[in-house]
Amino acid sequence: MDKQRESFLNKRQKLYAALLECAQSQLRVLSSEDMEDRYGEPFLQLTQQWDQICGEIEALDELAGGLTESSIAAIMEDIVGILNLIEQRLHDSVNETGGDMKSVSDRKLMMNAYYGMNRRGQSSLYFDEKK
């Protein structure tokens, strides 16, 4: 049983290390200066990889019967720290996007108010009276 337990713990530790690497990759994608493709395909692929690793960890936990090891706790703390950074970056991005959308909405409202760009079907009709 010791060899099997050790095998489960080693595999679990490797999975948590892979989870940490995946989180670091997600943070790198969010930290990149490339605004156009920042949340595109690379981030979605890393999210799928994250879900796959979590599924493997859950399956291993069911087989192992809840074995724990203190060396995994340090990796988990690193993962939590990185996830907090990712959450903050996403929150900042959402706030920035919301501010940009509000600015566009305000500019559109001003253009419509001053220049009548959004008025459809309203054209002036002039009638001459016959005398």
mmCIF file of N, CA and C in Angstrom:
data_model
loop_
_atom_site.group_PDB
_atom_site.id
_atom_site.type_symbol
_atom_site.label_atom_id
_atom_site.label_comp_id
_atom_site.label_asym_id
_atom_site.label_seq_id
_atom_site.Cartn_x
_atom_site.Cartn_y
_atom_site.Cartn_z
ATOM 1 N N MET A 1 0.816 -1.197 0.000
ATOM 2 C CA MET A 1 0.000 0.000 0.000
ATOM 3 C C MET A 1 0.860 1.262 0.000
ATOM 4 N N ASP A 2 2.066 1.168 0.611
ATOM 5 C CA ASP A 2 2.942 2.326 0.646
ATOM 6 C C ASP A 2 3.371 2.757 -0.746
ATOM 7 N N LYS A 3 3.678 1.791 -1.610
ATOM 8 C CA LYS A 3 4.100 2.142 -2.969
ATOM 9 C C LYS A 3 2.949 2.782 -3.733
ATOM 10 N N GLN A 4 1.750 2.229 -3.562
ATOM 11 C CA GLN A 4 0.592 2.780 -4.252
ATOM 12 C C GLN A 4 0.272 4.181 -3.729
ATOM 13 N N ARG A 5 0.347 4.359 -2.434
ATOM 14 C CA ARG A 5 0.102 5.672 -1.831
ATOM 15 C C ARG A 5 1.146 6.680 -2.325
ATOM 16 N N GLU A 6 2.391 6.257 -2.349
ATOM 17 C CA GLU A 6 3.460 7.136 -2.831
ATOM 18 C C GLU A 6 3.264 7.482 -4.305
ATOM 19 N N SER A 7 2.797 6.526 -5.080
ATOM 20 C CA SER A 7 2.531 6.760 -6.500
ATOM 21 C C SER A 7 1.411 7.788 -6.676
ATOM 22 N N PHE A 8 0.330 7.639 -5.884
ATOM 23 C CA PHE A 8 -0.771 8.606 -5.938
ATOM 24 C C PHE A 8 -0.291 9.998 -5.546
ATOM 25 N N LEU A 9 0.492 10.083 -4.504
ATOM 26 C CA LEU A 9 0.972 11.386 -4.034
ATOM 27 C C LEU A 9 1.903 12.043 -5.047
ATOM 28 N N ASN A 10 2.773 11.253 -5.669
ATOM 29 C CA ASN A 10 3.671 11.802 -6.688
ATOM 30 C C ASN A 10 2.888 12.309 -7.895
ATOM 31 N N LYS A 11 1.914 11.511 -8.324
ATOM 32 C CA LYS A 11 1.105 11.924 -9.478
ATOM 33 C C LYS A 11 0.307 13.172 -9.141
ATOM 34 N N ARG A 12 -0.238 13.211 -7.937
ATOM 35 C CA ARG A 12 -1.024 14.367 -7.509
ATOM 36 C C ARG A 12 -0.151 15.614 -7.447
ATOM 37 N N GLN A 13 1.062 15.472 -6.938
ATOM 38 C CA GLN A 13 1.969 16.611 -6.874
ATOM 39 C C GLN A 13 2.328 17.103 -8.281
ATOM 40 N N LYS A 14 2.523 16.187 -9.213
ATOM 41 C CA LYS A 14 2.811 16.582 -10.597
ATOM 42 C C LYS A 14 1.615 17.300 -11.215
ATOM 43 N N LEU A 15 0.412 16.840 -10.901
ATOM 44 C CA LEU A 15 -0.782 17.500 -11.431
ATOM 45 C C LEU A 15 -0.929 18.909 -10.873
ATOM 46 N N TYR A 16 -0.641 19.076 -9.586
ATOM 47 C CA TYR A 16 -0.698 20.418 -9.013
ATOM 48 C C TYR A 16 0.396 21.316 -9.587
ATOM 49 N N ALA A 17 1.543 20.757 -9.878
ATOM 50 C CA ALA A 17 2.605 21.538 -10.522
ATOM 51 C C ALA A 17 2.160 21.966 -11.931
ATOM 52 N N ALA A 18 1.479 21.062 -12.641
ATOM 53 C CA ALA A 18 0.951 21.402 -13.964
ATOM 54 C C ALA A 18 -0.122 22.482 -13.852
ATOM 55 N N LEU A 19 -0.930 22.415 -12.791
ATOM 56 C CA LEU A 19 -1.950 23.435 -12.561
ATOM 57 C C LEU A 19 -1.304 24.793 -12.298
ATOM 58 N N LEU A 20 -0.233 24.800 -11.536
ATOM 59 C CA LEU A 20 0.506 26.039 -11.269
ATOM 60 C C LEU A 20 1.084 26.603 -12.568
ATOM 61 N N GLU A 21 1.650 25.750 -13.394
ATOM 62 C CA GLU A 21 2.211 26.193 -14.677
ATOM 63 C C GLU A 21 1.120 26.756 -15.581
ATOM 64 N N CYS A 22 -0.048 26.116 -15.570
ATOM 65 C CA CYS A 22 -1.174 26.602 -16.368
ATOM 66 C C CYS A 22 -1.618 27.984 -15.887
ATOM 67 N N ALA A 23 -1.694 28.174 -14.579
ATOM 68 C CA ALA A 23 -2.074 29.474 -14.018
ATOM 69 C C ALA A 23 -1.049 30.546 -14.385
ATOM 70 N N GLN A 24 0.223 30.198 -14.342
ATOM 71 C CA GLN A 24 1.269 31.151 -14.726
ATOM 72 C C GLN A 24 1.151 31.518 -16.201
ATOM 73 N N SER A 25 0.824 30.558 -17.034
ATOM 74 C CA SER A 25 0.643 30.834 -18.464
ATOM 75 C C SER A 25 -0.552 31.755 -18.690
ATOM 76 N N GLN A 26 -1.639 31.532 -17.945
ATOM 77 C CA GLN A 26 -2.797 32.414 -18.061
ATOM 78 C C GLN A 26 -2.435 33.836 -17.659
ATOM 79 N N LEU A 27 -1.664 33.966 -16.602
ATOM 80 C CA LEU A 27 -1.247 35.295 -16.160
ATOM 81 C C LEU A 27 -0.366 35.967 -17.212
ATOM 82 N N ARG A 28 0.517 35.196 -17.858
ATOM 83 C CA ARG A 28 1.357 35.759 -18.926
ATOM 84 C C ARG A 28 0.502 36.239 -20.093
ATOM 85 N N VAL A 29 -0.537 35.485 -20.438
ATOM 86 C CA VAL A 29 -1.421 35.892 -21.532
ATOM 87 C C VAL A 29 -2.121 37.202 -21.165
ATOM 88 N N LEU A 30 -2.596 37.297 -19.931
ATOM 89 C CA LEU A 30 -3.278 38.521 -19.500
ATOM 90 C C LEU A 30 -2.323 39.694 -19.377
ATOM 91 N N SER A 31 -1.049 39.432 -19.127
ATOM 92 C CA SER A 31 -0.068 40.492 -18.947
ATOM 93 C C SER A 31 0.554 40.952 -20.256
ATOM 94 N N SER A 32 0.269 40.249 -21.337
ATOM 95 C CA SER A 32 0.887 40.616 -22.611
ATOM 96 C C SER A 32 0.373 41.969 -23.075
ATOM 97 N N GLU A 33 1.172 42.642 -23.832
ATOM 98 C CA GLU A 33 0.827 43.978 -24.320
ATOM 99 C C GLU A 33 -0.038 43.936 -25.572
ATOM 100 N N ASP A 34 -0.223 42.769 -26.147
ATOM 101 C CA ASP A 34 -1.008 42.621 -27.367
ATOM 102 C C ASP A 34 -2.486 42.724 -27.027
ATOM 103 N N MET A 35 -3.069 43.880 -27.209
ATOM 104 C CA MET A 35 -4.449 44.122 -26.816
ATOM 105 C C MET A 35 -5.450 43.381 -27.696
ATOM 106 N N GLU A 36 -5.128 43.169 -28.960
ATOM 107 C CA GLU A 36 -6.095 42.608 -29.894
ATOM 108 C C GLU A 36 -6.404 41.141 -29.608
ATOM 109 N N ASP A 37 -5.400 40.352 -29.241
ATOM 110 C CA ASP A 37 -5.600 38.918 -29.065
ATOM 111 C C ASP A 37 -5.388 38.493 -27.619
ATOM 112 N N ARG A 38 -5.586 39.417 -26.714
ATOM 113 C CA ARG A 38 -5.267 39.145 -25.316
ATOM 114 C C ARG A 38 -6.153 38.062 -24.715
ATOM 115 N N TYR A 39 -7.417 38.057 -25.011
ATOM 116 C CA TYR A 39 -8.312 37.071 -24.421
ATOM 117 C C TYR A 39 -8.794 36.060 -25.451
ATOM 118 N N GLY A 40 -8.086 35.957 -26.520
ATOM 119 C CA GLY A 40 -8.505 35.077 -27.597
ATOM 120 C C GLY A 40 -8.212 33.619 -27.345
ATOM 121 N N GLU A 41 -7.818 32.976 -28.386
ATOM 122 C CA GLU A 41 -7.593 31.532 -28.402
ATOM 123 C C GLU A 41 -6.609 31.032 -27.346
ATOM 124 N N PRO A 42 -5.482 31.697 -27.114
ATOM 125 C CA PRO A 42 -4.544 31.175 -26.103
ATOM 126 C C PRO A 42 -5.172 31.060 -24.713
ATOM 127 N N PHE A 43 -5.936 32.046 -24.307
ATOM 128 C CA PHE A 43 -6.535 32.009 -22.975
ATOM 129 C C PHE A 43 -7.590 30.913 -22.889
ATOM 130 N N LEU A 44 -8.372 30.734 -23.957
ATOM 131 C CA LEU A 44 -9.389 29.681 -23.960
ATOM 132 C C LEU A 44 -8.751 28.292 -23.914
ATOM 133 N N GLN A 45 -7.653 28.109 -24.617
ATOM 134 C CA GLN A 45 -6.955 26.828 -24.574
ATOM 135 C C GLN A 45 -6.415 26.546 -23.176
ATOM 136 N N LEU A 46 -5.882 27.556 -22.530
ATOM 137 C CA LEU A 46 -5.375 27.380 -21.171
ATOM 138 C C LEU A 46 -6.514 27.095 -20.189
ATOM 139 N N THR A 47 -7.668 27.682 -20.418
ATOM 140 C CA THR A 47 -8.828 27.407 -19.573
ATOM 141 C C THR A 47 -9.263 25.955 -19.719
ATOM 142 N N GLN A 48 -9.258 25.452 -20.951
ATOM 143 C CA GLN A 48 -9.601 24.043 -21.174
ATOM 144 C C GLN A 48 -8.565 23.125 -20.520
ATOM 145 N N GLN A 49 -7.315 23.493 -20.618
ATOM 146 C CA GLN A 49 -6.249 22.712 -19.982
ATOM 147 C C GLN A 49 -6.444 22.712 -18.462
ATOM 148 N N TRP A 50 -6.792 23.848 -17.895
ATOM 149 C CA TRP A 50 -7.051 23.966 -16.458
ATOM 150 C C TRP A 50 -8.161 22.997 -16.047
ATOM 151 N N ASP A 51 -9.268 23.013 -16.806
ATOM 152 C CA ASP A 51 -10.395 22.139 -16.489
ATOM 153 C C ASP A 51 -9.998 20.663 -16.564
ATOM 154 N N GLN A 52 -9.189 20.321 -17.542
ATOM 155 C CA GLN A 52 -8.741 18.934 -17.703
ATOM 156 C C GLN A 52 -7.879 18.504 -16.505
ATOM 157 N N ILE A 53 -6.953 19.346 -16.103
ATOM 158 C CA ILE A 53 -6.083 19.021 -14.970
ATOM 159 C C ILE A 53 -6.914 18.887 -13.687
ATOM 160 N N CYS A 54 -7.870 19.790 -13.484
ATOM 161 C CA CYS A 54 -8.727 19.712 -12.292
ATOM 162 C C CYS A 54 -9.525 18.411 -12.291
ATOM 163 N N GLY A 55 -10.001 17.998 -13.464
ATOM 164 C CA GLY A 55 -10.719 16.729 -13.567
ATOM 165 C C GLY A 55 -9.838 15.544 -13.206
ATOM 166 N N GLU A 56 -8.585 15.578 -13.652
ATOM 167 C CA GLU A 56 -7.648 14.509 -13.324
ATOM 168 C C GLU A 56 -7.355 14.470 -11.819
ATOM 169 N N ILE A 57 -7.233 15.633 -11.211
ATOM 170 C CA ILE A 57 -6.985 15.694 -9.767
ATOM 171 C C ILE A 57 -8.185 15.122 -8.999
ATOM 172 N N GLU A 58 -9.391 15.498 -9.420
ATOM 173 C CA GLU A 58 -10.583 14.975 -8.753
ATOM 174 C C GLU A 58 -10.682 13.463 -8.886
ATOM 175 N N ALA A 59 -10.396 12.939 -10.081
ATOM 176 C CA ALA A 59 -10.438 11.494 -10.285
ATOM 177 C C ALA A 59 -9.393 10.790 -9.423
ATOM 178 N N LEU A 60 -8.226 11.358 -9.338
ATOM 179 C CA LEU A 60 -7.162 10.778 -8.520
ATOM 180 C C LEU A 60 -7.524 10.818 -7.035
ATOM 181 N N ASP A 61 -8.163 11.906 -6.604
ATOM 182 C CA ASP A 61 -8.586 12.008 -5.204
ATOM 183 C C ASP A 61 -9.619 10.942 -4.855
ATOM 184 N N GLU A 62 -10.517 10.657 -5.804
ATOM 185 C CA GLU A 62 -11.509 9.607 -5.567
ATOM 186 C C GLU A 62 -10.839 8.241 -5.436
ATOM 187 N N LEU A 63 -9.853 7.985 -6.287
ATOM 188 C CA LEU A 63 -9.142 6.702 -6.226
ATOM 189 C C LEU A 63 -8.292 6.586 -4.966
ATOM 190 N N ALA A 64 -7.665 7.687 -4.586
ATOM 191 C CA ALA A 64 -6.737 7.658 -3.461
ATOM 192 C C ALA A 64 -7.455 7.739 -2.121
ATOM 193 N N GLY A 65 -8.698 8.099 -2.130
ATOM 194 C CA GLY A 65 -9.436 8.177 -0.875
ATOM 195 C C GLY A 65 -9.061 9.373 -0.024
ATOM 196 N N GLY A 66 -8.727 10.479 -0.656
ATOM 197 C CA GLY A 66 -8.456 11.710 0.092
ATOM 198 C C GLY A 66 -7.079 11.787 0.719
ATOM 199 N N LEU A 67 -6.089 11.192 0.100
ATOM 200 C CA LEU A 67 -4.720 11.298 0.618
ATOM 201 C C LEU A 67 -4.249 12.737 0.496
ATOM 202 N N THR A 68 -3.534 13.204 1.484
ATOM 203 C CA THR A 68 -3.006 14.565 1.435
ATOM 204 C C THR A 68 -1.521 14.545 1.743
ATOM 205 N N GLU A 69 -0.883 15.608 1.314
ATOM 206 C CA GLU A 69 0.549 15.742 1.555
ATOM 207 C C GLU A 69 0.846 17.218 1.745
ATOM 208 N N SER A 70 1.706 17.526 2.682
ATOM 209 C CA SER A 70 1.986 18.925 2.999
ATOM 210 C C SER A 70 2.754 19.642 1.902
ATOM 211 N N SER A 71 3.489 18.923 1.070
ATOM 212 C CA SER A 71 4.256 19.587 0.011
ATOM 213 C C SER A 71 3.342 20.186 -1.052
ATOM 214 N N ILE A 72 2.138 19.669 -1.155
ATOM 215 C CA ILE A 72 1.182 20.218 -2.127
ATOM 216 C C ILE A 72 0.628 21.556 -1.639
ATOM 217 N N ALA A 73 0.612 21.761 -0.338
ATOM 218 C CA ALA A 73 0.067 22.997 0.226
ATOM 219 C C ALA A 73 0.816 24.227 -0.282
ATOM 220 N N ALA A 74 2.126 24.139 -0.414
ATOM 221 C CA ALA A 74 2.908 25.278 -0.926
ATOM 222 C C ALA A 74 2.540 25.584 -2.371
ATOM 223 N N ILE A 75 2.370 24.537 -3.169
ATOM 224 C CA ILE A 75 1.969 24.741 -4.569
ATOM 225 C C ILE A 75 0.577 25.358 -4.620
ATOM 226 N N MET A 76 -0.323 24.881 -3.772
ATOM 227 C CA MET A 76 -1.684 25.421 -3.736
ATOM 228 C C MET A 76 -1.687 26.897 -3.363
ATOM 229 N N GLU A 77 -0.841 27.295 -2.435
ATOM 230 C CA GLU A 77 -0.755 28.706 -2.063
ATOM 231 C C GLU A 77 -0.266 29.547 -3.229
ATOM 232 N N ASP A 78 0.702 29.036 -3.984
ATOM 233 C CA ASP A 78 1.182 29.749 -5.173
ATOM 234 C C ASP A 78 0.067 29.885 -6.209
ATOM 235 N N ILE A 79 -0.699 28.806 -6.389
ATOM 236 C CA ILE A 79 -1.813 28.831 -7.347
ATOM 237 C C ILE A 79 -2.848 29.871 -6.925
ATOM 238 N N VAL A 80 -3.182 29.896 -5.649
ATOM 239 C CA VAL A 80 -4.163 30.869 -5.149
ATOM 240 C C VAL A 80 -3.668 32.303 -5.380
ATOM 241 N N GLY A 81 -2.394 32.548 -5.128
ATOM 242 C CA GLY A 81 -1.837 33.883 -5.363
ATOM 243 C C GLY A 81 -1.936 34.293 -6.820
ATOM 244 N N ILE A 82 -1.601 33.371 -7.715
ATOM 245 C CA ILE A 82 -1.675 33.680 -9.146
ATOM 246 C C ILE A 82 -3.126 33.876 -9.578
ATOM 247 N N LEU A 83 -4.030 33.048 -9.064
ATOM 248 C CA LEU A 83 -5.453 33.203 -9.407
ATOM 249 C C LEU A 83 -5.989 34.548 -8.937
ATOM 250 N N ASN A 84 -5.529 35.023 -7.802
ATOM 251 C CA ASN A 84 -5.939 36.351 -7.337
ATOM 252 C C ASN A 84 -5.449 37.439 -8.292
ATOM 253 N N LEU A 85 -4.222 37.306 -8.780
ATOM 254 C CA LEU A 85 -3.694 38.272 -9.756
ATOM 255 C C LEU A 85 -4.497 38.226 -11.056
ATOM 256 N N ILE A 86 -4.826 37.009 -11.515
ATOM 257 C CA ILE A 86 -5.617 36.854 -12.743
ATOM 258 C C ILE A 86 -6.988 37.505 -12.562
ATOM 259 N N GLU A 87 -7.609 37.242 -11.418
ATOM 260 C CA GLU A 87 -8.923 37.825 -11.147
ATOM 261 C C GLU A 87 -8.851 39.354 -11.140
ATOM 262 N N GLN A 88 -7.812 39.910 -10.554
ATOM 263 C CA GLN A 88 -7.654 41.365 -10.517
ATOM 264 C C GLN A 88 -7.456 41.936 -11.919
ATOM 265 N N ARG A 89 -6.628 41.267 -12.725
ATOM 266 C CA ARG A 89 -6.412 41.747 -14.106
ATOM 267 C C ARG A 89 -7.698 41.692 -14.921
ATOM 268 N N LEU A 90 -8.469 40.615 -14.770
ATOM 269 C CA LEU A 90 -9.743 40.514 -15.485
ATOM 270 C C LEU A 90 -10.715 41.590 -15.018
ATOM 271 N N HIS A 91 -10.750 41.826 -13.722
ATOM 272 C CA HIS A 91 -11.622 42.863 -13.175
ATOM 273 C C HIS A 91 -11.229 44.239 -13.718
ATOM 274 N N ASP A 92 -9.937 44.526 -13.741
ATOM 275 C CA ASP A 92 -9.459 45.800 -14.282
ATOM 276 C C ASP A 92 -9.824 45.940 -15.756
ATOM 277 N N SER A 93 -9.692 44.853 -16.496
ATOM 278 C CA SER A 93 -10.018 44.885 -17.921
ATOM 279 C C SER A 93 -11.509 45.140 -18.149
ATOM 280 N N VAL A 94 -12.343 44.505 -17.329
ATOM 281 C CA VAL A 94 -13.785 44.718 -17.444
ATOM 282 C C VAL A 94 -14.127 46.170 -17.132
ATOM 283 N N ASN A 95 -13.516 46.719 -16.082
ATOM 284 C CA ASN A 95 -13.767 48.116 -15.736
ATOM 285 C C ASN A 95 -13.309 49.051 -16.850
ATOM 286 N N GLU A 96 -12.156 48.757 -17.432
ATOM 287 C CA GLU A 96 -11.639 49.588 -18.524
ATOM 288 C C GLU A 96 -12.563 49.518 -19.734
ATOM 289 N N THR A 97 -13.011 48.326 -20.059
ATOM 290 C CA THR A 97 -13.913 48.155 -21.198
ATOM 291 C C THR A 97 -15.231 48.865 -20.940
ATOM 292 N N GLY A 98 -15.737 48.762 -19.716
ATOM 293 C CA GLY A 98 -16.975 49.454 -19.366
ATOM 294 C C GLY A 98 -16.833 50.955 -19.493
ATOM 295 N N GLY A 99 -15.706 51.482 -19.070
ATOM 296 C CA GLY A 99 -15.444 52.913 -19.206
ATOM 297 C C GLY A 99 -15.369 53.337 -20.662
ATOM 298 N N ASP A 100 -14.733 52.509 -21.488
ATOM 299 C CA ASP A 100 -14.653 52.802 -22.919
ATOM 300 C C ASP A 100 -16.034 52.787 -23.559
ATOM 301 N N MET A 101 -16.857 51.818 -23.165
ATOM 302 C CA MET A 101 -18.205 51.738 -23.728
ATOM 303 C C MET A 101 -19.051 52.932 -23.304
ATOM 304 N N LYS A 102 -18.907 53.390 -22.070
ATOM 305 C CA LYS A 102 -19.626 54.564 -21.589
ATOM 306 C C LYS A 102 -19.197 55.793 -22.371
ATOM 307 N N SER A 103 -17.905 55.901 -22.641
ATOM 308 C CA SER A 103 -17.393 57.029 -23.411
ATOM 309 C C SER A 103 -17.972 57.030 -24.823
ATOM 310 N N VAL A 104 -18.025 55.865 -25.455
ATOM 311 C CA VAL A 104 -18.592 55.761 -26.806
ATOM 312 C C VAL A 104 -20.069 56.121 -26.780
ATOM 313 N N SER A 105 -20.778 55.644 -25.781
ATOM 314 C CA SER A 105 -22.202 55.942 -25.650
ATOM 315 C C SER A 105 -22.428 57.442 -25.474
ATOM 316 N N ASP A 106 -21.605 58.084 -24.659
ATOM 317 C CA ASP A 106 -21.733 59.530 -24.452
ATOM 318 C C ASP A 106 -21.451 60.298 -25.733
ATOM 319 N N ARG A 107 -20.442 59.874 -26.480
ATOM 320 C CA ARG A 107 -20.103 60.552 -27.739
ATOM 321 C C ARG A 107 -21.211 60.379 -28.766
ATOM 322 N N LYS A 108 -21.799 59.191 -28.805
ATOM 323 C CA LYS A 108 -22.898 58.936 -29.743
ATOM 324 C C LYS A 108 -24.095 59.814 -29.385
ATOM 325 N N LEU A 109 -24.397 59.916 -28.103
ATOM 326 C CA LEU A 109 -25.501 60.751 -27.648
ATOM 327 C C LEU A 109 -25.264 62.204 -28.024
ATOM 328 N N MET A 110 -24.032 62.681 -27.870
ATOM 329 C CA MET A 110 -23.710 64.062 -28.207
ATOM 330 C C MET A 110 -23.806 64.299 -29.720
ATOM 331 N N MET A 111 -23.330 63.329 -30.498
ATOM 332 C CA MET A 111 -23.421 63.467 -31.959
ATOM 333 C C MET A 111 -24.882 63.534 -32.400
ATOM 334 N N ASN A 112 -25.719 62.693 -31.815
ATOM 335 C CA ASN A 112 -27.135 62.698 -32.177
ATOM 336 C C ASN A 112 -27.814 63.986 -31.747
ATOM 337 N N ALA A 113 -27.435 64.518 -30.593
ATOM 338 C CA ALA A 113 -28.047 65.739 -30.092
ATOM 339 C C ALA A 113 -27.680 66.944 -30.949
ATOM 340 N N TYR A 114 -26.406 67.045 -31.368
ATOM 341 C CA TYR A 114 -25.971 68.225 -32.099
ATOM 342 C C TYR A 114 -26.117 68.102 -33.607
ATOM 343 N N TYR A 115 -25.976 66.902 -34.131
ATOM 344 C CA TYR A 115 -25.963 66.756 -35.584
ATOM 345 C C TYR A 115 -27.119 65.943 -36.126
ATOM 346 N N GLY A 116 -27.957 65.382 -35.296
ATOM 347 C CA GLY A 116 -29.119 64.641 -35.754
ATOM 348 C C GLY A 116 -28.782 63.425 -36.591
ATOM 349 N N MET A 117 -27.711 62.724 -36.249
ATOM 350 C CA MET A 117 -27.249 61.600 -37.063
ATOM 351 C C MET A 117 -28.170 60.383 -36.974
ATOM 352 N N ASN A 118 -28.950 60.278 -35.927
ATOM 353 C CA ASN A 118 -29.729 59.068 -35.719
ATOM 354 C C ASN A 118 -31.202 59.258 -36.070
ATOM 355 N N ARG A 119 -31.534 60.332 -36.712
ATOM 356 C CA ARG A 119 -32.927 60.601 -37.056
ATOM 357 C C ARG A 119 -33.229 60.016 -38.425
ATOM 358 N N ARG A 120 -34.206 59.148 -38.422
ATOM 359 C CA ARG A 120 -34.590 58.517 -39.699
ATOM 360 C C ARG A 120 -35.988 58.985 -40.088
ATOM 361 N N GLY A 121 -36.169 59.139 -41.348
ATOM 362 C CA GLY A 121 -37.491 59.455 -41.860
ATOM 363 C C GLY A 121 -37.986 60.839 -41.517
ATOM 364 N N GLN A 122 -37.148 61.653 -41.007
ATOM 365 C CA GLN A 122 -37.560 63.008 -40.686
ATOM 366 C C GLN A 122 -36.908 63.959 -41.678
ATOM 367 N N SER A 123 -37.694 64.393 -42.579
ATOM 368 C CA SER A 123 -37.182 65.394 -43.511
ATOM 369 C C SER A 123 -38.194 66.532 -43.569
ATOM 370 N N SER A 124 -37.713 67.694 -43.742
ATOM 371 C CA SER A 124 -38.577 68.867 -43.759
ATOM 372 C C SER A 124 -39.351 68.923 -45.059
ATOM 373 N N LEU A 125 -40.632 69.180 -44.932
ATOM 374 C CA LEU A 125 -41.485 69.359 -46.104
ATOM 375 C C LEU A 125 -41.966 70.804 -46.111
ATOM 376 N N TYR A 126 -41.832 71.453 -47.254
ATOM 377 C CA TYR A 126 -42.251 72.835 -47.363
ATOM 378 C C TYR A 126 -43.365 72.910 -48.402
ATOM 379 N N PHE A 127 -44.425 73.610 -48.053
ATOM 380 C CA PHE A 127 -45.530 73.789 -48.991
ATOM 381 C C PHE A 127 -45.639 75.278 -49.305
ATOM 382 N N ASP A 128 -45.810 75.570 -50.599
ATOM 383 C CA ASP A 128 -46.036 76.939 -51.011
ATOM 384 C C ASP A 128 -47.560 77.149 -51.088
ATOM 385 N N GLU A 129 -47.988 78.245 -50.518
ATOM 386 C CA GLU A 129 -49.384 78.584 -50.631
ATOM 387 C C GLU A 129 -49.601 79.389 -51.878
ATOM 388 N N LYS A 130 -50.679 79.083 -52.556
ATOM 389 C CA LYS A 130 -50.984 79.865 -53.756
ATOM 390 C C LYS A 130 -51.817 81.065 -53.346
ATOM 391 N N LYS A 131 -51.471 82.166 -53.885
ATOM 392 C CA LYS A 131 -52.181 83.396 -53.555
ATOM 393 C C LYS A 131 -53.063 83.814 -54.647
#
